Amino acid sequence: MGIRTLAAVAVGVALSLAVNGDAAAAKLVKYKIVDETSIPKSLTGKPGDAKKGRALAINRKKGNCLACHAMPIPEQPFHGNIGTDLSGAGGRYSEGELRLRLVDSKVVNPDTIMPAFYKNTGFHRVLKKFKGKTILSAQEVEDIIAYVKTLK
Amino acid sequence: MGKFHLGSLLAAGAILAVGFSTQANAEGKHGMYANGEIRSGYTYLTPQSKAIQNDDFQNPGMIWVDDGATLYEAVDGKAGKSCKACHGKAEVAMKGVATTYPKYDEDTKKIKNIEAQVNRCRTKHMQAKPWKYESGQLLAMTVFIRHQSRGMPMNVSVDGPAVPFFQKGEKFYKQRRGALDMACSNCHIDNAGKNARANLLSQGQTNGFPTYRLKWQKVGSTHRRFRGCNKQVRATPYKYASDEYMNLELYVAWRGRGLPVETPAVRN
C-alpha cells in the first residue's frame, strides 16, 4: 500500500535532471513502473557498462550485492547466501524486471531485506551524511543491470 | 597484555572461518549455549574461538574482570565507601543479579541496566561522580558484576510495570531504519544462520555482554553494539544510556531468555 503510493510519487514528481546523475542529487530521475513488475525504460537513456557494473556489485559502499548474493565473481572470497545465487539471473529476468528489483525491491516483495538502490525518501532516521541520497546513481543502476544481464 | 592480544589475533582468523563449521551443528548439540531454538552467539563460533572464550587465561575479557574486582574494593566519593563496604563479597552479593537486568526501576519509572545501577550507587550511595558510559571503569565494573552470574540463565521480567517498555523495545527491534531500510529482525530473526559476506549472522543475543570484540580490541557494551548495528544500516544511532536503548536491551535480553550469562564473551 504505502509502497505503491511512494512509487507513484516517484513517478509523479517533476524532476530536474540530476547533475551528472550524481547519487547526491536530491531529485530522482523520473521512471514508470509497469504492471508492478518492471521498469522497462532506461533511467538514463545511456547504455550501461557491464564492467563497471561488476565492480559496483563488489563494492561494499555501492551495490554490495555480494553481501547477500553468490555471483560468478571467483576472485572475491566471501559471498553471502541471504539472497539467491545470481548466476543465471540474466536469463531469468527481463531488463525491466531487473531495473525494478534494483530501484525498489519492495515493490516486488514488501518484506524483502534487499535495499532500494534508487530511492531517497520515506526512510526512518537516516544518518546525516546519507540523507536525501540514493545508494546508487541512475547510471550506476544501469551499469549493474548491464552486468547482471551477462549472467546467463 | 601482549599475550592476550596475540590470542585475540588468532581468534580473528578463527572466527572469520566460522561459516563453514557451524552449519553442520544439528539442533540440540549446543548444550547449555542454547535454549530450544534460542541460540547464543557462542554457538556460531568456530571451535578455536570457543576455546579462547572457554579458557580464562586466553580470554582477553578477563582483564576487565580483574580491573572490576579492584574497583569493587576501592573507596571512592564523599561518603568514603567502597562497593564492598555495603554489598560484601561480590561472589555472594552479585551472584545471579545480572540475570534479571535490565529491569524496571521504581525510582525513575524507567528501565535500568547494570551500568545505570552502578552509577546510581556511585551518585546516590557513594556521593561519587558517575562513570562515563563506555569508560574503562564502567565497562570493567559491568563485566565484573555480570561475570558473577556466569553460567546462570537469563531471566528478565517483562510483565507488570515493564510491559510498556518491553513493547517499545519490541517495536524498535522490528522497525526498519536507515538508508538500507532494515530492522534488527531482518538480520537476526529472518536471516540468522546465513552469511552476509564474511559475517555469519547470529540471533544477536546479549547474554555475553560486555563482550570482548576483536574488531574493537577491547570489551564493549550492549549499547555500543546497538549503535554499530544501527550505523551499518546507515541509521542515526541513539545515545548511550538512552531510554530507547534501555527498552531495546530489555527486549533483546528477553529474546535470549534461558541463555547462560557468558560475560566476558569473545566475539568477532
Coordinates of C-alpha atoms in Angstrom, one line a residue:
Chain A
M1 CA 0.0 0.0 0.0
G2 CA 2.4 2.6 1.3
I3 CA 4.9 1.3 -1.2
R4 CA 2.6 1.8 -4.1
T5 CA 2.0 5.4 -3.0
L6 CA 5.7 6.1 -2.8
A7 CA 6.3 4.6 -6.3
A8 CA 3.5 6.8 -7.6
V9 CA 5.1 9.8 -6.0
A10 CA 8.4 9.0 -7.6
V11 CA 6.7 8.8 -11.0
G12 CA 4.7 12.0 -10.5
V13 CA 7.3 14.4 -9.1
A14 CA 8.5 17.0 -11.6
L15 CA 12.2 16.4 -11.9
S16 CA 15.1 18.5 -12.8
L17 CA 17.9 16.4 -14.2
A18 CA 20.4 15.3 -11.6
V19 CA 23.8 16.8 -12.1
N20 CA 25.9 14.1 -13.8
G21 CA 23.3 11.6 -12.5
D22 CA 25.1 12.1 -9.2
A23 CA 23.9 10.0 -6.2
A24 CA 24.0 13.1 -4.1
A25 CA 21.3 14.9 -6.1
A26 CA 18.1 15.4 -4.2
K27 CA 15.7 14.7 -7.1
L28 CA 15.4 11.4 -8.8
V29 CA 15.2 10.7 -12.5
K30 CA 11.6 10.1 -13.4
Y31 CA 10.6 6.5 -14.1
K32 CA 7.5 4.5 -14.7
I33 CA 6.6 1.2 -13.1
V34 CA 4.6 -1.1 -15.4
D35 CA 2.3 -3.8 -14.0
E36 CA 4.1 -3.5 -10.7
T37 CA 6.7 -5.9 -12.1
S38 CA 9.0 -3.8 -14.2
I39 CA 10.6 -0.5 -15.2
P40 CA 11.1 -1.1 -19.0
K41 CA 12.8 2.2 -19.8
S42 CA 16.4 3.0 -19.0
L43 CA 16.8 5.6 -16.3
T44 CA 19.4 7.5 -18.3
G45 CA 18.9 6.6 -21.9
K46 CA 22.6 5.7 -21.9
P47 CA 23.6 2.0 -22.2
G48 CA 25.0 0.5 -19.0
D49 CA 28.7 -0.5 -18.7
A50 CA 28.8 -4.2 -17.6
K51 CA 32.4 -3.9 -16.5
K52 CA 31.6 -1.0 -14.2
G53 CA 28.5 -2.8 -13.0
R54 CA 30.6 -5.8 -11.9
A55 CA 32.9 -3.6 -9.9
L56 CA 29.8 -1.9 -8.3
A57 CA 28.4 -5.3 -7.4
I58 CA 31.6 -6.0 -5.4
N59 CA 32.0 -2.5 -3.9
R60 CA 30.8 -2.6 -0.2
K61 CA 29.8 1.1 -0.3
K62 CA 27.8 0.8 -3.6
G63 CA 25.9 -2.3 -4.8
N64 CA 27.5 -4.7 -2.3
C65 CA 25.4 -7.4 -4.0
L66 CA 27.9 -10.0 -2.7
A67 CA 26.8 -9.3 0.9
C68 CA 23.6 -11.3 0.1
H69 CA 24.1 -13.0 -3.2
A70 CA 26.5 -15.5 -4.6
M71 CA 27.7 -14.4 -8.0
P72 CA 30.2 -15.7 -10.6
I73 CA 33.0 -13.5 -9.1
P74 CA 35.6 -16.0 -8.1
E75 CA 38.3 -13.6 -7.0
Q76 CA 36.1 -12.4 -4.1
P77 CA 36.4 -14.8 -1.2
F78 CA 33.1 -14.4 0.7
H79 CA 29.7 -14.4 -1.0
G80 CA 26.6 -14.1 1.1
N81 CA 23.7 -16.5 1.0
I82 CA 20.9 -14.3 2.3
G83 CA 19.5 -13.9 -1.3
T84 CA 19.5 -16.3 -4.3
D85 CA 22.6 -17.2 -6.3
L86 CA 22.6 -14.7 -9.2
S87 CA 24.4 -16.9 -11.7
G88 CA 21.9 -17.2 -14.5
A89 CA 19.8 -14.3 -13.3
G90 CA 20.3 -12.5 -16.6
G91 CA 18.4 -15.4 -18.3
R92 CA 15.6 -15.5 -15.7
Y93 CA 14.6 -11.8 -15.6
S94 CA 13.9 -9.2 -18.2
E95 CA 15.9 -6.0 -18.2
G96 CA 12.8 -4.1 -16.9
E97 CA 12.3 -6.6 -14.1
L98 CA 15.9 -6.2 -13.0
R99 CA 15.6 -2.5 -13.1
L100 CA 12.6 -2.5 -10.7
R101 CA 14.4 -5.0 -8.4
L102 CA 17.3 -2.6 -8.1
V103 CA 15.4 0.7 -8.0
D104 CA 13.0 -0.5 -5.2
S105 CA 12.8 -4.2 -4.4
K106 CA 9.9 -3.7 -2.0
V107 CA 7.5 -3.0 -4.8
V108 CA 8.1 -6.7 -5.8
N109 CA 8.3 -8.0 -2.2
P110 CA 7.4 -5.7 0.7
D111 CA 9.1 -8.0 3.2
T112 CA 12.4 -8.2 1.5
I113 CA 15.7 -7.3 3.1
M114 CA 17.1 -6.2 -0.2
P115 CA 17.7 -2.4 -0.1
A116 CA 16.1 0.0 -2.6
F117 CA 19.1 1.3 -4.5
Y118 CA 17.4 4.2 -6.2
K119 CA 15.2 5.8 -3.6
N120 CA 16.0 8.7 -1.3
T121 CA 12.8 9.3 0.8
G122 CA 10.5 7.5 3.1
F123 CA 13.2 6.2 5.4
H124 CA 13.4 6.3 9.2
R125 CA 16.4 8.1 10.9
V126 CA 18.8 8.1 8.1
L127 CA 22.4 9.1 9.1
K128 CA 23.0 12.7 8.2
K129 CA 25.7 12.0 5.6
F130 CA 23.3 9.7 3.7
K131 CA 20.2 11.9 3.9
G132 CA 18.5 12.6 0.6
K133 CA 20.9 10.4 -1.3
T134 CA 20.3 7.2 -3.2
I135 CA 22.7 4.3 -2.7
L136 CA 23.4 4.2 -6.5
S137 CA 23.1 6.9 -9.1
A138 CA 20.8 6.3 -12.1
Q139 CA 23.8 5.4 -14.3
E140 CA 25.2 3.0 -11.7
V141 CA 21.8 1.2 -11.7
E142 CA 22.1 0.9 -15.5
D143 CA 25.7 -0.4 -15.2
I144 CA 24.7 -3.1 -12.7
I145 CA 21.7 -4.1 -14.9
A146 CA 24.1 -4.4 -17.9
Y147 CA 26.3 -6.7 -15.8
V148 CA 23.5 -8.9 -14.4
K149 CA 22.2 -9.3 -18.0
T150 CA 25.5 -11.0 -18.9
L151 CA 24.9 -13.7 -16.2
K152 CA 23.3 -16.4 -18.3
Chain B
M1 CA 48.8 -7.8 27.8
G2 CA 50.9 -8.8 24.8
K3 CA 49.9 -12.4 25.3
F4 CA 46.2 -11.6 25.3
H5 CA 46.4 -9.6 22.1
L6 CA 48.2 -12.5 20.4
G7 CA 45.3 -14.7 21.5
S8 CA 42.8 -12.3 20.0
L9 CA 44.6 -12.2 16.7
L10 CA 44.4 -15.9 16.5
A11 CA 40.7 -15.7 17.3
A12 CA 40.2 -13.2 14.5
G13 CA 41.2 -15.8 11.9
A14 CA 39.3 -18.5 13.7
I15 CA 36.1 -16.6 13.9
L16 CA 36.2 -15.5 10.2
A17 CA 36.2 -19.1 9.2
V18 CA 33.1 -19.7 11.2
G19 CA 30.5 -20.0 8.4
F20 CA 31.8 -23.3 7.3
S21 CA 31.8 -25.2 10.5
T22 CA 28.6 -24.2 12.3
Q23 CA 26.1 -25.3 9.7
A24 CA 26.9 -28.8 10.5
N25 CA 25.8 -28.4 14.1
A26 CA 22.4 -30.0 14.5
E27 CA 19.9 -28.7 16.9
G28 CA 20.4 -29.9 20.4
K29 CA 24.2 -30.0 20.0
H30 CA 24.7 -26.6 21.6
G31 CA 24.3 -27.8 25.2
M32 CA 23.9 -25.0 27.7
Y33 CA 24.5 -22.4 25.0
A34 CA 21.0 -22.9 23.6
N35 CA 17.5 -22.9 25.0
G36 CA 15.5 -24.7 22.3
E37 CA 15.6 -22.5 19.2
I38 CA 17.2 -19.7 21.2
R39 CA 21.0 -19.7 20.5
S40 CA 23.8 -17.8 21.9
G41 CA 26.3 -16.1 19.6
Y42 CA 28.7 -18.6 21.0
T43 CA 27.1 -21.4 19.0
Y44 CA 28.1 -19.6 15.8
L45 CA 31.8 -19.5 16.6
T46 CA 34.5 -21.9 15.4
P47 CA 35.8 -24.5 17.9
Q48 CA 39.1 -22.4 18.1
S49 CA 37.2 -19.2 19.1
K50 CA 35.1 -21.1 21.6
A51 CA 38.3 -22.4 23.1
I52 CA 39.5 -18.9 23.6
Q53 CA 36.3 -17.8 25.4
N54 CA 36.4 -21.0 27.5
D55 CA 39.9 -20.6 28.7
D56 CA 40.2 -17.8 31.3
F57 CA 43.9 -17.5 30.7
Q58 CA 43.4 -16.8 27.0
N59 CA 40.1 -14.9 27.1
P60 CA 41.2 -11.2 26.8
G61 CA 38.0 -10.0 28.5
M62 CA 39.3 -11.4 31.8
I63 CA 41.5 -8.3 32.1
W64 CA 38.3 -6.3 32.7
V65 CA 37.1 -8.8 35.3
D66 CA 40.3 -8.2 37.2
D67 CA 40.0 -4.4 36.9
G68 CA 36.4 -4.6 38.1
A69 CA 37.4 -6.6 41.1
T70 CA 39.9 -4.0 42.1
L71 CA 37.4 -1.1 41.6
Y72 CA 34.8 -3.0 43.7
E73 CA 37.1 -2.8 46.7
A74 CA 38.3 0.8 46.1
V75 CA 36.9 3.6 48.4
D76 CA 35.6 6.5 46.3
G77 CA 33.3 9.5 46.8
K78 CA 32.4 11.8 49.7
A79 CA 30.7 9.0 51.6
G80 CA 34.1 7.3 51.9
K81 CA 32.7 3.9 50.9
S82 CA 33.7 1.1 48.5
C83 CA 31.1 -1.1 46.8
K84 CA 32.2 -3.9 49.0
A85 CA 31.6 -1.9 52.2
C86 CA 27.9 -2.1 51.5
H87 CA 27.4 -5.2 49.5
G88 CA 30.1 -7.5 50.9
K89 CA 31.8 -10.2 48.8
A90 CA 30.8 -9.8 45.1
E91 CA 30.9 -13.6 44.7
V92 CA 27.9 -13.8 47.1
A93 CA 26.1 -10.4 46.8
M94 CA 26.2 -10.1 43.0
K95 CA 25.6 -13.8 42.1
G96 CA 22.6 -14.0 39.9
V97 CA 21.9 -10.3 39.9
A98 CA 22.7 -9.8 36.2
T99 CA 20.2 -12.5 35.1
T100 CA 17.4 -10.1 36.0
Y101 CA 18.8 -7.0 34.2
P102 CA 17.7 -4.8 32.6
K103 CA 14.7 -4.3 34.9
Y104 CA 12.0 -1.8 35.8
D105 CA 13.2 0.8 38.3
E106 CA 10.7 2.2 40.8
D107 CA 12.8 5.4 41.4
T108 CA 12.9 6.6 37.8
K109 CA 9.9 4.7 36.5
K110 CA 12.1 3.6 33.6
I111 CA 14.2 0.6 32.6
K112 CA 17.7 0.4 34.1
N113 CA 20.6 -1.8 33.1
I114 CA 23.6 -2.8 35.2
E115 CA 25.5 0.2 34.1
A116 CA 22.7 2.5 35.3
Q117 CA 22.5 0.8 38.6
V118 CA 26.3 1.0 39.2
N119 CA 26.1 4.7 38.5
R120 CA 23.1 5.1 40.8
C121 CA 25.1 3.6 43.6
R122 CA 28.0 5.8 42.9
T123 CA 26.0 9.0 42.9
K124 CA 23.3 8.2 45.5
H125 CA 25.1 5.9 47.9
M126 CA 28.8 6.9 47.5
Q127 CA 28.4 10.5 46.6
A128 CA 30.9 9.9 43.8
K129 CA 30.8 11.1 40.2
P130 CA 29.1 8.7 37.8
W131 CA 31.4 6.9 35.4
K132 CA 31.1 7.9 31.8
Y133 CA 29.3 5.4 29.6
E134 CA 31.8 3.1 27.8
S135 CA 34.6 4.3 30.1
G136 CA 37.1 1.8 31.2
Q137 CA 35.8 1.9 34.7
L138 CA 32.1 1.4 33.9
L139 CA 32.9 -1.4 31.5
A140 CA 35.2 -3.1 34.0
M141 CA 32.6 -2.9 36.8
T142 CA 29.8 -4.1 34.5
V143 CA 31.9 -7.0 33.3
F144 CA 32.8 -7.8 36.9
I145 CA 29.2 -7.7 38.1
R146 CA 27.8 -9.8 35.2
H147 CA 30.7 -12.2 35.5
Q148 CA 29.4 -13.2 38.9
S149 CA 26.4 -14.7 37.2
R150 CA 28.4 -16.6 34.5
G151 CA 26.6 -19.8 33.5
M152 CA 23.3 -18.8 35.1
P153 CA 20.2 -18.5 32.8
M154 CA 19.0 -15.0 31.7
N155 CA 15.6 -14.4 33.2
V156 CA 14.4 -10.8 32.8
S157 CA 10.9 -9.8 33.9
V158 CA 8.8 -8.4 31.1
D159 CA 5.4 -8.2 32.8
G160 CA 3.9 -5.8 35.3
P161 CA 5.3 -2.3 35.1
A162 CA 7.8 -3.5 32.5
V163 CA 5.2 -4.2 29.9
P164 CA 5.0 -0.8 28.1
F165 CA 8.8 -0.6 27.9
F166 CA 9.1 -4.1 26.6
Q167 CA 6.6 -3.3 23.9
K168 CA 8.6 -0.2 22.9
G169 CA 11.7 -2.4 22.7
E170 CA 10.0 -4.9 20.5
K171 CA 8.7 -2.2 18.2
F172 CA 12.2 -0.7 17.9
Y173 CA 13.5 -4.2 17.0
K174 CA 11.1 -4.7 14.2
Q175 CA 11.1 -1.2 12.7
R176 CA 13.1 -0.7 9.5
R177 CA 15.5 2.2 9.7
G178 CA 18.4 3.9 7.9
A179 CA 19.0 4.3 4.2
L180 CA 19.3 0.5 3.9
D181 CA 15.9 0.3 5.5
M182 CA 16.5 -2.8 7.6
A183 CA 15.1 -3.8 11.0
C184 CA 17.1 -5.8 13.6
S185 CA 14.7 -8.6 12.9
N186 CA 15.6 -8.7 9.2
C187 CA 19.1 -9.8 10.1
H188 CA 18.8 -11.5 13.5
I189 CA 15.5 -13.3 13.1
D190 CA 14.8 -13.7 9.4
N191 CA 18.4 -14.4 8.4
A192 CA 20.2 -15.9 11.5
G193 CA 22.5 -18.6 10.4
K194 CA 23.1 -17.1 6.9
N195 CA 26.2 -15.3 5.7
A196 CA 26.5 -11.6 4.9
R197 CA 29.8 -11.9 3.1
A198 CA 32.2 -13.0 5.8
N199 CA 29.8 -12.4 8.6
L200 CA 27.8 -15.3 9.9
L201 CA 24.6 -13.7 11.3
S202 CA 23.7 -14.9 14.8
Q203 CA 20.5 -14.2 16.7
G204 CA 22.1 -11.0 18.1
Q205 CA 21.9 -12.1 21.7
T206 CA 23.3 -10.1 24.6
N207 CA 24.0 -12.8 27.1
G208 CA 27.8 -12.4 26.7
F209 CA 27.9 -8.6 27.2
P210 CA 30.0 -6.6 27.7
T211 CA 31.8 -8.7 25.1
Y212 CA 35.4 -8.7 24.0
R213 CA 35.3 -7.9 20.3
L214 CA 38.4 -8.5 18.2
K215 CA 37.3 -5.6 15.9
W216 CA 37.3 -3.3 19.0
Q217 CA 40.3 -4.8 20.6
K218 CA 38.5 -4.3 23.9
V219 CA 35.2 -5.1 25.6
G220 CA 32.2 -3.1 24.6
S221 CA 28.7 -2.6 26.0
T222 CA 25.4 -3.7 24.5
H223 CA 24.7 -0.1 23.7
R224 CA 27.9 0.2 21.7
R225 CA 26.8 -2.9 19.7
F226 CA 23.4 -1.4 19.1
R227 CA 25.0 1.8 17.8
G228 CA 27.1 -0.2 15.5
C229 CA 24.2 -2.2 14.2
N230 CA 22.2 1.0 13.6
K231 CA 25.1 2.7 11.8
Q232 CA 25.8 -0.2 9.5
V233 CA 22.3 0.2 8.0
R234 CA 23.1 3.9 7.7
A235 CA 20.7 4.9 10.5
T236 CA 21.3 7.5 13.1
P237 CA 22.2 5.7 16.4
Y238 CA 20.7 6.7 19.8
K239 CA 22.9 7.9 22.7
Y240 CA 24.4 5.6 25.2
A241 CA 22.0 5.0 28.1
S242 CA 19.1 6.5 26.1
D243 CA 15.6 5.3 27.0
E244 CA 15.3 3.8 23.5
Y245 CA 18.4 1.5 24.1
M246 CA 17.3 0.6 27.6
N247 CA 14.0 -0.6 26.3
L248 CA 15.7 -2.4 23.4
E249 CA 18.1 -4.0 25.8
L250 CA 15.2 -5.4 27.8
Y251 CA 13.5 -6.8 24.7
V252 CA 16.8 -8.4 23.4
A253 CA 17.5 -9.8 26.8
W254 CA 14.1 -11.4 26.8
R255 CA 14.8 -12.9 23.3
G256 CA 17.7 -14.6 25.0
R257 CA 15.8 -16.0 27.9
G258 CA 17.3 -19.1 29.3
L259 CA 20.7 -18.5 27.7
P260 CA 23.6 -18.5 30.1
V261 CA 25.4 -15.3 31.1
E262 CA 28.8 -15.6 29.3
T263 CA 30.4 -12.4 30.3
P264 CA 33.0 -11.8 29.2
A265 CA 32.2 -13.5 25.9
V266 CA 34.6 -13.3 22.9
R267 CA 33.2 -12.4 19.5
N268 CA 34.5 -11.4 16.1

